[in-house]
Each structure stands twice: as structure tokens, then as C-alpha cells.
């Protein structure tokens, strides 16, 4: 059973629209959840993290966490072509230091 | 803005050779990590390091791998006898804390190719 699952995409969204990226996880001991953006050939770049149920907003990005459903999502408002990248969901389990990554969702913003 | 740096950016080596990958974490961070990403695959955790010792490691991090913080700024990953399957992008990361808000910041990576 995969620990962190993401739809690999590609997900195509028109410029200016809302992009919605989803992630599910299997370990109920999961404590905190991180969204990274990775451009092709580059390193993961931290967008934001969330560890409490509900929504957390940072600029055009909103992370949503539902621990009962073991589900975390990232919304990108007013999508820009520069948002085209692979979005990685990463999970940290209580007591561990490692991040467990999903395979990522490739997002393409269509001008 | 402080960032993690890594050298070299690319390394080509022959199978069986030793390689050392170098990282300079963000200066006030206390926790250091190595991850790798095989082409087309997900990012995988190798090892974490805190207070001059390994705090957690994965199954990948076998006896062929070692880490060291030789001075106050550098953090290194050594692969003693490289294998073809060690070809990957290796990322160093650092964080201020390891708690629930312990965000890990990644360096640009070293692309290792084992021939």
C-alpha cells in the first residue's frame, strides 16, 4: 500500500482559474503535511505546510487538511503559467524526522 | 534569503569508486538531511543528522553510505563503492526544528551518474 498517493496528472488548468491538487496518506500517525513545487530538473521548493485540520492560506495558495479522511489538498488561485510544475505532497509522521513524498502531480497552466 | 548550497552540481564516476557529495546547510539550522530522486521517481529519504549523529535512516542508507559534519558549516554524504543504481539526484535539506512545523529546505542537488 502506497503511503502517500497523488494523481500523477497531467492536470491542465486555464490561466486565471483555480488549480486543485489532492493527496491522500495512509499513516494515521501523520503529523504534518508539506507541499513542494518542483520544476523539471530542479529541487523541491517549499510552498507551505499544514498540521491542523482546516484551511491555511498563504497568498494565492490554500492548503486544506482533513485528518479524518486522511486527505490534504492544495488550491492555487489565479493560476499563472509560471505555476506549471510538479507539485509534491510530503508527510511527516509523529516521532519521525523524515518526509515521505508522493510521486507528485504535474500541473500545466494553459495561457 | 539564506539557502542550502550543494557541490558539485554534477558528478560522473565509475562503478566501484567513492564519491563525496557536499552540502552547506542554512546557517542557523540544526537538522540536516539527505534525499535522493532517481530519474522519473519520487523523492526518497536517506538519512537525518542532528547533534553530530544520525537520528534516522532509511533502508537505502546501508553500509556503503556515510554522513559527516566535518566542520561547522559542511555536511557530506559519502558513497564508498558506487553502484549503477546509485545514479540519481541527491538533495541535501536542512531545518531549524524537527517538530510539526519543521519545514525542510532543499538545496539545488547533485546529479550523480555512475557508469
mmCIF file of N, CA and C in Angstrom, chain B residues 1-112:
data_model
loop_
_atom_site.group_PDB
_atom_site.id
_atom_site.type_symbol
_atom_site.label_atom_id
_atom_site.label_comp_id
_atom_site.label_asym_id
_atom_site.label_seq_id
_atom_site.Cartn_x
_atom_site.Cartn_y
_atom_site.Cartn_z
ATOM 1 N N UNK B 1 18.103 35.954 0.930
ATOM 2 C CA UNK B 1 17.456 34.884 1.687
ATOM 3 C C UNK B 1 18.408 33.686 1.788
ATOM 4 N N UNK B 2 18.603 33.161 3.010
ATOM 5 C CA UNK B 2 19.529 32.033 3.177
ATOM 6 C C UNK B 2 19.074 30.827 2.381
ATOM 7 N N UNK B 3 20.033 30.058 1.883
ATOM 8 C CA UNK B 3 19.665 28.875 1.136
ATOM 9 C C UNK B 3 20.700 27.788 1.353
ATOM 10 N N UNK B 4 20.284 26.562 1.071
ATOM 11 C CA UNK B 4 21.181 25.413 1.133
ATOM 12 C C UNK B 4 21.971 25.368 -0.179
ATOM 13 N N UNK B 5 23.266 25.150 -0.073
ATOM 14 C CA UNK B 5 24.070 25.014 -1.279
ATOM 15 C C UNK B 5 24.674 23.624 -1.335
ATOM 16 N N UNK B 6 24.934 23.144 -2.553
ATOM 17 C CA UNK B 6 25.491 21.813 -2.749
ATOM 18 C C UNK B 6 26.551 21.849 -3.844
ATOM 19 N N UNK B 7 27.589 21.057 -3.641
ATOM 20 C CA UNK B 7 28.621 20.881 -4.663
ATOM 21 C C UNK B 7 29.042 19.420 -4.728
ATOM 22 N N UNK B 8 29.427 18.927 -5.902
ATOM 23 C CA UNK B 8 29.301 19.599 -7.190
ATOM 24 C C UNK B 8 27.850 19.549 -7.681
ATOM 25 N N UNK B 9 27.553 20.232 -8.753
ATOM 26 C CA UNK B 9 26.206 20.153 -9.311
ATOM 27 C C UNK B 9 26.039 18.856 -10.103
ATOM 28 N N UNK B 10 27.126 18.394 -10.710
ATOM 29 C CA UNK B 10 27.129 17.140 -11.461
ATOM 30 C C UNK B 10 28.370 16.351 -11.096
ATOM 31 N N UNK B 11 28.228 15.036 -11.025
ATOM 32 C CA UNK B 11 29.374 14.163 -10.755
ATOM 33 C C UNK B 11 29.197 12.894 -11.582
ATOM 34 N N UNK B 12 30.226 12.578 -12.349
ATOM 35 C CA UNK B 12 30.248 11.327 -13.109
ATOM 36 C C UNK B 12 31.357 10.463 -12.520
ATOM 37 N N UNK B 13 31.063 9.215 -12.242
ATOM 38 C CA UNK B 13 32.053 8.344 -11.629
ATOM 39 C C UNK B 13 31.932 6.938 -12.190
ATOM 40 N N UNK B 14 32.972 6.174 -12.006
ATOM 41 C CA UNK B 14 32.960 4.779 -12.426
ATOM 42 C C UNK B 14 32.428 3.917 -11.293
ATOM 43 N N UNK B 15 31.727 2.876 -11.656
ATOM 44 C CA UNK B 15 31.217 1.916 -10.678
ATOM 45 C C UNK B 15 32.358 1.438 -9.776
ATOM 46 N N UNK B 16 32.095 1.390 -8.492
ATOM 47 C CA UNK B 16 33.105 0.946 -7.541
ATOM 48 C C UNK B 16 33.922 2.074 -6.930
ATOM 49 N N UNK B 17 33.834 3.252 -7.509
ATOM 50 C CA UNK B 17 34.576 4.390 -6.971
ATOM 51 C C UNK B 17 33.817 5.032 -5.813
ATOM 52 N N UNK B 18 34.553 5.750 -4.997
ATOM 53 C CA UNK B 18 33.967 6.502 -3.879
ATOM 54 C C UNK B 18 33.620 7.914 -4.338
ATOM 55 N N UNK B 19 32.497 8.412 -3.876
ATOM 56 C CA UNK B 19 32.150 9.805 -4.140
ATOM 57 C C UNK B 19 31.772 10.489 -2.832
ATOM 58 N N UNK B 20 32.047 11.766 -2.779
ATOM 59 C CA UNK B 20 31.632 12.575 -1.633
ATOM 60 C C UNK B 20 30.825 13.754 -2.161
ATOM 61 N N UNK B 21 29.618 13.865 -1.680
ATOM 62 C CA UNK B 21 28.743 14.969 -2.047
ATOM 63 C C UNK B 21 28.702 15.945 -0.881
ATOM 64 N N UNK B 22 28.806 17.223 -1.211
ATOM 65 C CA UNK B 22 28.945 18.235 -0.166
ATOM 66 C C UNK B 22 27.755 19.175 -0.118
ATOM 67 N N UNK B 23 27.475 19.641 1.076
ATOM 68 C CA UNK B 23 26.320 20.500 1.307
ATOM 69 C C UNK B 23 26.700 21.530 2.368
ATOM 70 N N UNK B 24 26.205 22.744 2.190
ATOM 71 C CA UNK B 24 26.289 23.738 3.252
ATOM 72 C C UNK B 24 24.853 24.091 3.621
ATOM 73 N N UNK B 25 24.383 23.618 4.777
ATOM 74 C CA UNK B 25 23.003 23.904 5.192
ATOM 75 C C UNK B 25 22.821 25.388 5.533
ATOM 76 N N UNK B 26 21.588 25.782 5.717
ATOM 77 C CA UNK B 26 21.289 27.138 6.162
ATOM 78 C C UNK B 26 21.902 27.315 7.549
ATOM 79 N N UNK B 27 22.518 28.475 7.783
ATOM 80 C CA UNK B 27 23.472 28.623 8.871
ATOM 81 C C UNK B 27 22.905 28.391 10.270
ATOM 82 N N UNK B 28 21.689 28.738 10.557
ATOM 83 C CA UNK B 28 21.172 28.552 11.912
ATOM 84 C C UNK B 28 20.314 27.293 12.044
ATOM 85 N N UNK B 29 20.324 26.447 11.032
ATOM 86 C CA UNK B 29 19.551 25.222 11.094
ATOM 87 C C UNK B 29 20.318 24.163 11.878
ATOM 88 N N UNK B 30 19.553 23.260 12.503
ATOM 89 C CA UNK B 30 20.137 22.262 13.382
ATOM 90 C C UNK B 30 19.982 20.832 12.863
ATOM 91 N N UNK B 31 19.060 20.637 11.931
ATOM 92 C CA UNK B 31 18.755 19.301 11.430
ATOM 93 C C UNK B 31 19.129 19.245 9.955
ATOM 94 N N UNK B 32 19.773 18.159 9.578
ATOM 95 C CA UNK B 32 20.267 18.039 8.219
ATOM 96 C C UNK B 32 19.832 16.698 7.656
ATOM 97 N N UNK B 33 19.587 16.692 6.344
ATOM 98 C CA UNK B 33 19.007 15.521 5.694
ATOM 99 C C UNK B 33 19.648 15.305 4.323
ATOM 100 N N UNK B 34 19.627 14.046 3.917
ATOM 101 C CA UNK B 34 19.911 13.700 2.527
ATOM 102 C C UNK B 34 18.730 12.917 1.977
ATOM 103 N N UNK B 35 18.333 13.291 0.758
ATOM 104 C CA UNK B 35 17.303 12.600 -0.004
ATOM 105 C C UNK B 35 17.892 12.295 -1.375
ATOM 106 N N UNK B 36 17.261 11.372 -2.064
ATOM 107 C CA UNK B 36 17.649 11.155 -3.448
ATOM 108 C C UNK B 36 16.396 10.994 -4.296
ATOM 109 N N UNK B 37 16.571 11.251 -5.580
ATOM 110 C CA UNK B 37 15.465 11.106 -6.527
ATOM 111 C C UNK B 37 16.019 10.475 -7.796
ATOM 112 N N UNK B 38 15.692 9.226 -7.994
ATOM 113 C CA UNK B 38 16.036 8.558 -9.247
ATOM 114 C C UNK B 38 15.150 9.150 -10.339
ATOM 115 N N UNK B 39 15.705 9.295 -11.524
ATOM 116 C CA UNK B 39 15.010 9.944 -12.626
ATOM 117 C C UNK B 39 13.609 9.371 -12.828
ATOM 118 N N UNK B 40 12.618 10.254 -12.774
ATOM 119 C CA UNK B 40 11.240 9.843 -13.016
ATOM 120 C C UNK B 40 10.545 9.241 -11.814
ATOM 121 N N UNK B 41 11.262 9.187 -10.678
ATOM 122 C CA UNK B 41 10.675 8.570 -9.483
ATOM 123 C C UNK B 41 10.507 9.617 -8.379
ATOM 124 N N UNK B 42 9.959 9.156 -7.267
ATOM 125 C CA UNK B 42 9.691 10.106 -6.190
ATOM 126 C C UNK B 42 10.937 10.382 -5.359
ATOM 127 N N UNK B 43 10.880 11.449 -4.609
ATOM 128 C CA UNK B 43 11.954 11.800 -3.695
ATOM 129 C C UNK B 43 11.941 10.810 -2.526
ATOM 130 N N UNK B 44 13.131 10.273 -2.209
ATOM 131 C CA UNK B 44 13.242 9.260 -1.155
ATOM 132 C C UNK B 44 14.197 9.727 -0.055
ATOM 133 N N UNK B 45 13.806 9.527 1.157
ATOM 134 C CA UNK B 45 14.616 9.868 2.314
ATOM 135 C C UNK B 45 15.781 8.900 2.459
ATOM 136 N N UNK B 46 16.960 9.438 2.766
ATOM 137 C CA UNK B 46 18.116 8.600 3.055
ATOM 138 C C UNK B 46 18.453 8.636 4.546
ATOM 139 N N UNK B 47 18.692 9.848 5.073
ATOM 140 C CA UNK B 47 19.226 9.947 6.427
ATOM 141 C C UNK B 47 18.962 11.335 6.994
ATOM 142 N N UNK B 48 18.821 11.386 8.313
ATOM 143 C CA UNK B 48 18.772 12.673 9.002
ATOM 144 C C UNK B 48 19.877 12.716 10.047
ATOM 145 N N UNK B 49 20.300 13.914 10.390
ATOM 146 C CA UNK B 49 21.504 14.105 11.214
ATOM 147 C C UNK B 49 21.242 15.261 12.147
ATOM 148 N N UNK B 50 21.471 15.018 13.430
ATOM 149 C CA UNK B 50 21.247 16.064 14.422
ATOM 150 C C UNK B 50 22.245 15.893 15.550
ATOM 151 N N UNK B 51 22.781 16.975 16.009
ATOM 152 C CA UNK B 51 23.697 16.944 17.154
ATOM 153 C C UNK B 51 24.862 15.983 16.896
ATOM 154 N N UNK B 52 25.368 16.037 15.678
ATOM 155 C CA UNK B 52 26.545 15.271 15.270
ATOM 156 C C UNK B 52 26.346 13.763 15.246
ATOM 157 N N UNK B 53 25.119 13.343 15.099
ATOM 158 C CA UNK B 53 24.908 11.918 14.914
ATOM 159 C C UNK B 53 23.667 11.664 14.050
ATOM 160 N N UNK B 54 23.651 10.467 13.475
ATOM 161 C CA UNK B 54 22.498 10.071 12.674
ATOM 162 C C UNK B 54 21.303 9.884 13.599
ATOM 163 N N UNK B 55 20.193 10.523 13.259
ATOM 164 C CA UNK B 55 18.991 10.411 14.075
ATOM 165 C C UNK B 55 17.956 9.481 13.449
ATOM 166 N N UNK B 56 18.021 9.315 12.153
ATOM 167 C CA UNK B 56 17.098 8.421 11.467
ATOM 168 C C UNK B 56 17.705 8.058 10.119
ATOM 169 N N UNK B 57 17.497 6.829 9.672
ATOM 170 C CA UNK B 57 17.968 6.454 8.340
ATOM 171 C C UNK B 57 16.999 5.478 7.717
ATOM 172 N N UNK B 58 17.032 5.404 6.403
ATOM 173 C CA UNK B 58 16.142 4.519 5.676
ATOM 174 C C UNK B 58 16.883 3.231 5.331
ATOM 175 N N UNK B 59 16.111 2.307 4.738
ATOM 176 C CA UNK B 59 16.700 1.030 4.309
ATOM 177 C C UNK B 59 17.732 1.235 3.204
ATOM 178 N N UNK B 60 17.575 2.307 2.444
ATOM 179 C CA UNK B 60 18.516 2.586 1.359
ATOM 180 C C UNK B 60 19.891 2.890 1.930
ATOM 181 N N UNK B 61 19.919 3.530 3.070
ATOM 182 C CA UNK B 61 21.168 4.007 3.683
ATOM 183 C C UNK B 61 21.878 2.833 4.340
ATOM 184 N N UNK B 62 22.569 2.020 3.524
ATOM 185 C CA UNK B 62 23.263 0.852 4.057
ATOM 186 C C UNK B 62 24.727 1.205 4.357
ATOM 187 N N UNK B 63 25.526 0.179 4.556
ATOM 188 C CA UNK B 63 26.918 0.394 4.979
ATOM 189 C C UNK B 63 27.768 1.106 3.934
ATOM 190 N N UNK B 64 27.271 1.192 2.718
ATOM 191 C CA UNK B 64 28.010 1.898 1.675
ATOM 192 C C UNK B 64 27.915 3.411 1.811
ATOM 193 N N UNK B 65 26.954 3.855 2.611
ATOM 194 C CA UNK B 65 26.720 5.279 2.780
ATOM 195 C C UNK B 65 27.218 5.742 4.158
ATOM 196 N N UNK B 66 27.700 6.953 4.205
ATOM 197 C CA UNK B 66 28.023 7.562 5.490
ATOM 198 C C UNK B 66 27.833 9.065 5.376
ATOM 199 N N UNK B 67 27.604 9.703 6.504
ATOM 200 C CA UNK B 67 27.462 11.149 6.544
ATOM 201 C C UNK B 67 28.393 11.700 7.606
ATOM 202 N N UNK B 68 28.743 12.964 7.408
ATOM 203 C CA UNK B 68 29.682 13.590 8.333
ATOM 204 C C UNK B 68 29.457 15.089 8.310
ATOM 205 N N UNK B 69 29.688 15.702 9.455
ATOM 206 C CA UNK B 69 29.713 17.157 9.517
ATOM 207 C C UNK B 69 31.132 17.519 9.976
ATOM 208 N N UNK B 70 32.042 17.654 9.006
ATOM 209 C CA UNK B 70 33.461 17.788 9.348
ATOM 210 C C UNK B 70 33.832 19.104 10.011
ATOM 211 N N UNK B 71 32.984 20.113 9.817
ATOM 212 C CA UNK B 71 33.245 21.405 10.455
ATOM 213 C C UNK B 71 31.910 22.059 10.752
ATOM 214 N N UNK B 72 31.922 23.321 11.079
ATOM 215 C CA UNK B 72 30.687 23.984 11.489
ATOM 216 C C UNK B 72 29.741 24.334 10.369
ATOM 217 N N UNK B 73 30.175 24.077 9.121
ATOM 218 C CA UNK B 73 29.299 24.514 8.036
ATOM 219 C C UNK B 73 28.977 23.406 7.043
ATOM 220 N N UNK B 74 29.907 22.495 6.790
ATOM 221 C CA UNK B 74 29.687 21.491 5.756
ATOM 222 C C UNK B 74 29.002 20.246 6.295
ATOM 223 N N UNK B 75 28.263 19.591 5.400
ATOM 224 C CA UNK B 75 27.590 18.327 5.707
ATOM 225 C C UNK B 75 27.792 17.459 4.475
ATOM 226 N N UNK B 76 28.390 16.282 4.650
ATOM 227 C CA UNK B 76 28.753 15.484 3.487
ATOM 228 C C UNK B 76 28.065 14.127 3.490
ATOM 229 N N UNK B 77 27.863 13.613 2.278
ATOM 230 C CA UNK B 77 27.379 12.254 2.069
ATOM 231 C C UNK B 77 28.443 11.520 1.279
ATOM 232 N N UNK B 78 28.913 10.397 1.815
ATOM 233 C CA UNK B 78 29.911 9.591 1.123
ATOM 234 C C UNK B 78 29.271 8.283 0.699
ATOM 235 N N UNK B 79 29.530 7.924 -0.554
ATOM 236 C CA UNK B 79 29.157 6.600 -1.038
ATOM 237 C C UNK B 79 30.460 5.874 -1.304
ATOM 238 N N UNK B 80 30.706 4.809 -0.590
ATOM 239 C CA UNK B 80 32.026 4.172 -0.601
ATOM 240 C C UNK B 80 32.351 3.475 -1.908
ATOM 241 N N UNK B 81 31.466 2.699 -2.420
ATOM 242 C CA UNK B 81 31.694 1.930 -3.635
ATOM 243 C C UNK B 81 30.428 2.025 -4.461
ATOM 244 N N UNK B 82 30.433 2.962 -5.396
ATOM 245 C CA UNK B 82 29.192 3.278 -6.105
ATOM 246 C C UNK B 82 28.741 2.128 -7.000
ATOM 247 N N UNK B 83 27.415 2.027 -7.112
ATOM 248 C CA UNK B 83 26.793 1.047 -7.998
ATOM 249 C C UNK B 83 26.022 1.809 -9.081
ATOM 250 N N UNK B 84 25.707 1.099 -10.153
ATOM 251 C CA UNK B 84 24.935 1.730 -11.223
ATOM 252 C C UNK B 84 23.631 2.318 -10.691
ATOM 253 N N UNK B 85 23.006 1.597 -9.767
ATOM 254 C CA UNK B 85 21.700 2.031 -9.243
ATOM 255 C C UNK B 85 21.795 3.208 -8.279
ATOM 256 N N UNK B 86 22.997 3.666 -7.994
ATOM 257 C CA UNK B 86 23.145 4.880 -7.185
ATOM 258 C C UNK B 86 22.986 6.143 -8.030
ATOM 259 N N UNK B 87 22.898 5.975 -9.328
ATOM 260 C CA UNK B 87 22.693 7.132 -10.208
ATOM 261 C C UNK B 87 21.362 7.780 -9.866
ATOM 262 N N UNK B 88 21.425 9.039 -9.497
ATOM 263 C CA UNK B 88 20.230 9.757 -9.041
ATOM 264 C C UNK B 88 20.607 11.202 -8.800
ATOM 265 N N UNK B 89 19.591 11.996 -8.494
ATOM 266 C CA UNK B 89 19.802 13.344 -7.997
ATOM 267 C C UNK B 89 19.795 13.249 -6.482
ATOM 268 N N UNK B 90 20.824 13.797 -5.854
ATOM 269 C CA UNK B 90 20.926 13.773 -4.393
ATOM 270 C C UNK B 90 20.694 15.180 -3.860
ATOM 271 N N UNK B 91 19.717 15.275 -2.971
ATOM 272 C CA UNK B 91 19.369 16.569 -2.390
ATOM 273 C C UNK B 91 19.742 16.597 -0.914
ATOM 274 N N UNK B 92 20.366 17.666 -0.517
ATOM 275 C CA UNK B 92 20.579 17.957 0.892
ATOM 276 C C UNK B 92 19.465 18.896 1.344
ATOM 277 N N UNK B 93 19.019 18.757 2.573
ATOM 278 C CA UNK B 93 17.995 19.654 3.116
ATOM 279 C C UNK B 93 18.362 19.983 4.554
ATOM 280 N N UNK B 94 17.820 21.086 5.035
ATOM 281 C CA UNK B 94 18.035 21.427 6.440
ATOM 282 C C UNK B 94 16.780 22.051 7.015
ATOM 283 N N UNK B 95 16.665 21.964 8.341
ATOM 284 C CA UNK B 95 15.528 22.587 9.025
ATOM 285 C C UNK B 95 15.976 23.095 10.385
ATOM 286 N N UNK B 96 15.229 24.074 10.895
ATOM 287 C CA UNK B 96 15.527 24.641 12.201
ATOM 288 C C UNK B 96 15.079 23.698 13.317
ATOM 289 N N UNK B 97 13.938 23.059 13.102
ATOM 290 C CA UNK B 97 13.379 22.168 14.100
ATOM 291 C C UNK B 97 12.880 20.905 13.421
ATOM 292 N N UNK B 98 12.650 19.856 14.202
ATOM 293 C CA UNK B 98 12.118 18.626 13.624
ATOM 294 C C UNK B 98 10.669 18.398 14.001
ATOM 295 N N UNK B 99 10.046 19.367 14.675
ATOM 296 C CA UNK B 99 8.668 19.213 15.117
ATOM 297 C C UNK B 99 7.674 19.322 13.976
ATOM 298 N N UNK B 100 6.427 19.513 14.353
ATOM 299 C CA UNK B 100 5.358 19.517 13.349
ATOM 300 C C UNK B 100 5.497 20.681 12.371
ATOM 301 N N UNK B 101 6.150 21.713 12.753
ATOM 302 C CA UNK B 101 6.349 22.845 11.842
ATOM 303 C C UNK B 101 7.763 22.869 11.276
ATOM 304 N N UNK B 102 8.453 21.745 11.369
ATOM 305 C CA UNK B 102 9.832 21.689 10.918
ATOM 306 C C UNK B 102 9.951 21.609 9.414
ATOM 307 N N UNK B 103 9.897 22.755 8.771
ATOM 308 C CA UNK B 103 9.984 22.789 7.314
ATOM 309 C C UNK B 103 11.400 22.512 6.862
ATOM 310 N N UNK B 104 11.531 21.638 5.899
ATOM 311 C CA UNK B 104 12.836 21.272 5.353
ATOM 312 C C UNK B 104 13.048 22.014 4.043
ATOM 313 N N UNK B 105 14.200 22.662 3.954
ATOM 314 C CA UNK B 105 14.552 23.445 2.774
ATOM 315 C C UNK B 105 15.628 22.698 2.009
ATOM 316 N N UNK B 106 15.378 22.532 0.722
ATOM 317 C CA UNK B 106 16.237 21.702 -0.110
ATOM 318 C C UNK B 106 17.279 22.535 -0.856
ATOM 319 N N UNK B 107 18.450 21.943 -1.014
ATOM 320 C CA UNK B 107 19.464 22.520 -1.879
ATOM 321 C C UNK B 107 19.171 22.179 -3.335
ATOM 322 N N UNK B 108 20.001 22.691 -4.245
ATOM 323 C CA UNK B 108 19.753 22.503 -5.675
ATOM 324 C C UNK B 108 20.038 21.092 -6.182
ATOM 325 N N UNK B 109 20.759 20.303 -5.385
ATOM 326 C CA UNK B 109 21.006 18.923 -5.762
ATOM 327 C C UNK B 109 22.329 18.685 -6.452
ATOM 328 N N UNK B 110 22.783 17.434 -6.372
ATOM 329 C CA UNK B 110 23.939 16.940 -7.129
ATOM 330 C C UNK B 110 23.444 15.790 -7.981
ATOM 331 N N UNK B 111 23.654 15.928 -9.276
ATOM 332 C CA UNK B 111 23.261 14.836 -10.174
ATOM 333 C C UNK B 111 24.431 13.873 -10.284
ATOM 334 N N UNK B 112 24.260 12.663 -9.786
ATOM 335 C CA UNK B 112 25.301 11.643 -9.801
ATOM 336 C C UNK B 112 25.005 10.625 -10.882
#
